[in-house]
């Protein structure tokens, strides 16, 4: 079977890095490029981090394109309190030799989607949706050319993580999420409802730490760093592992449950900025615009992740 | 022990009626009066229904005061699709002889709270908070005179019931809920997070139907009617029984779990009107203004309810 | 001709005081009562100031009823920077012997309107509309019993005065203004568009100062104080005299121009809080709910004011 | 003196067309390119119309770049009721042979501004600011490279034209205007406060109609069409001529008056969408981000326009 062609739009971020590794380890996926965006940290850092991950995995053949340096119309926020100053604190990785491509990430998205037959490119967003929103405004024709879109974004029955009501990626650029959800795309949302069920417990951390390759070791170091914040905050058995769930869904959708619903973004209210109104019970006449996942078979997904990380150098 | 003096502000509603019966059956509570409000149905209907419940229980010594006929500044919505045209469809109850008192419900709240020593009156709201908001604006001194306030209101990890994001009582008059929550009152919120865990299953329905008194028979007829809507909508084992949870908490707080948090009301956004922003993880610096319940020991509460209904005529 | 019965709801304020004096001097008007409200200063101050004005004019037969101490759901703002600490700085008036009536202002409005035949009472609001909004929510039947309502409120082609977009009275309690405008009342709005054309120039100030009575002298002292702020701010020939324009319109409507339009209140947006959306050109299908004045024959109104103040003791 | 280099971003529109003609007739200006945007009509029409105007004037050396086909996140509105189905109804102009350049208008803006020395390019927006907002998000460095920006946008003491509160260009894409105004650019706003003082009266129409060239004849035919709507709506002596005022200000700033102020865009409120909060009296601490014009010496500007149109073929 031909692998599915994907573009990863990301703000690494430790969990972004592990999501990228998971994708690179999967023969079912063909990563055409990585686009960076401001989010967890500045776009300079996320671009560098993307390059580091590709060098770590030995996949410097994949181009990195820097995307937007700030949300559409919001003051940038970051999550350095979670991810550390570089956004990918934990392992000591060398400064990358790989340089980002000169083409802007927004144009890479547009040109790549246009250059391939309709229905052949799937986009995965692991950070604020700024780049894809820009691409859709500039080139609305790409909406119907995309095979699909998978986003780590939103929350329904979990409240938020950056505010009481909003998940970080949507909160950071709600206008962008709103733009994307207004376009007709086969859009799968992987919200906190899923990722808060995919916890890196001490037992799982031990399994990961037992893996041999440099990629797995880096992954373990990353998670060792980033989980500190959530463990303190939530007092759970483990820290949620957000972004890899998106790739997990591409590889093993049978591990997930969800529902086709309308998801609308709160853009206007300061109190609720970035909250996702999820019409789970279909009580409105708003059109179904997303597959909203709300559960995951956690053990299965963890086994899948481990098996893939083990394949990497 | 002296019974706790309470005023019940309500929009009956089958579940309101059962909440009132529960309160009347409890020797620990002294119901000083019932105030009606527009909500599930018009204030004419809710006032009549309050009178019917008092006649049914033989407690025509308790005054009914009609309150506000509409929310502060919203077009009234009702829930007749759930509760039937009278708001209390199910049993056939005679037209009440009991007449509401001529004093407005808002003034009854103010005068009663002022007439008793500070800290002696607890208010229970089972519908939109219009009356109490009016009372607080007119007589802000009553806030510190109240012993407490218990409200069936809000939702956190359950989405909403009238819209994807909002619970009915808050949605119907979000401005009123906002006003109430801005006043310093010992406020306990009983949200959908609790009431969606207190389901009238067929087994429980059978237990209720086996009770002998006219009150229990009426309660069974009411629930037989009102559960139809939710069973169809949710596909659950039983329909949630909202309002009695408030009285249940007054009688047996050990059956409930919750957390002191900030709860803020979304007033401005059309998309999120009436949503409750619950700062469960204390990520903001907004002051804690409510005890937000999120769990209930359902079997214990059901046993308590049955035992009380059995005591009524 | 029977004089027109009015109730003045006010937050004196120097210009409120002069508006009250103008009304008391006019045989065409019968002032049934004065209701105070929080606005320019606290309701304690505005109540005291109302009593002072009635004593000054020798009309202690008119009852003063204290109204609401704060807006419906906003943090109170005041305009002490314009009106001085008492709200009526300027003349030295003795502490009043007159005491406010024990009945709340909201109930005075309701009971008075209900006690008179339909169509006989006109309400004049010179401050935030909190009291009337409360009265309308508590007793919606009074809307159709009122003969009319005249409010110093709003702005169209003048921007705002308290913010770039909002006039003080509406800004201070936008929810109240919204409630009032949602009720079907013959409502005349006297906005900044009018009052900014009614300036107390040095020439007019000299005319006022030449009057003999104690009331006129007090009025001159008041305006001497309050105009300082606006003269500095605007750099105009004189300071606008807001509230008396409402009484002026009742006495001499031919001096004013306006249009029946829809006026809607911005309640939700922090940026535009209290702005009035005036559909002057009838480009929406929103119903006409107010007579919005936008011009005044300034010399005529000034002559009328002088002639009336001269009649007072 | 070297002519000032400008790029015109436009949604022609009869008044856009006349603004372009005025710019082309002025030796002080060097039009580097024309970028089209959806606004008065679709971007297909506005692109074609831009080509038509350049052909009419014989300036097919100037490239036309098609820009965005829709606002960032709003349902497109148009003003075909004012401008006719083509957006430029009135004269009969041949289908243009000139084709738009293949480069997207957003990239033309970015690349041109980057290709010239800092401070050498002035952008003029005559429609919604979608393209410039996109350019600023994609390439924030261009903000400080621009010599200036002149926009027909907004309203202060004139209410709105598309709604009671908003001017068309801002209303159509308020998010874009908000983005632009958040960037530090020497921005001159030419609002309705100016353009409603620049009326095409019958006398002026007669002067224009007396001119000989094909461009002037086309301009007369355009205005003959588009003024119908406003004459009916406003009942004024003439219809306002909006967009040419921007070029007029570049050519003869002494004909205009204005003030450096903060202008903030209402993005969130449905009632006030696209309203401009103009801090004319400096009552807030919001930073001054625009020169907001509020008056024009109308005769002088008309004379300037006539003199320039006369120079064209
Ligand atoms: Ca991420
Ligand atoms: Ca209820
Ligand atoms: Ca006043
Ligand atoms: Ca235009």
Short mmCIF file of C-alpha atoms in Angstrom, two decimals, chain C residues 12 41 44 56 67 76 88 90 99 109 114 138 162 203 208-209 216 225 228-229 231 237 253 256 265 269 308:
data_model
loop_
_atom_site.label_atom_id
_atom_site.label_comp_id
_atom_site.label_asym_id
_atom_site.label_seq_id
_atom_site.Cartn_x
_atom_site.Cartn_y
_atom_site.Cartn_z
CA UNK C 12 -27.33 64.90 41.31
CA UNK C 41 -21.45 59.81 43.04
CA UNK C 44 -25.90 58.30 49.69
CA UNK C 56 -33.25 75.01 48.50
CA UNK C 67 -32.95 53.91 44.76
CA UNK C 76 -19.83 51.19 40.08
CA UNK C 88 -22.77 68.80 43.77
CA UNK C 90 -19.93 74.61 44.08
CA UNK C 99 -35.02 62.79 55.00
CA UNK C 109 -41.84 54.10 40.76
CA UNK C 114 -49.87 51.84 39.21
CA UNK C 138 -40.37 43.45 38.78
CA UNK C 162 -16.76 58.76 29.59
CA UNK C 203 -21.95 85.32 28.27
CA UNK C 208 -27.17 83.50 35.15
CA UNK C 209 -24.94 85.16 37.72
CA UNK C 216 -30.26 80.96 40.76
CA UNK C 225 -17.67 74.39 39.50
CA UNK C 228 -14.16 73.49 34.70
CA UNK C 229 -13.66 69.92 33.66
CA UNK C 231 -13.81 73.48 29.36
CA UNK C 237 -16.65 78.20 24.28
CA UNK C 253 -40.43 70.30 22.36
CA UNK C 256 -35.69 70.27 19.55
CA UNK C 265 -27.26 49.32 23.60
CA UNK C 269 -18.06 44.45 24.18
CA UNK C 308 -37.67 79.63 35.00
#
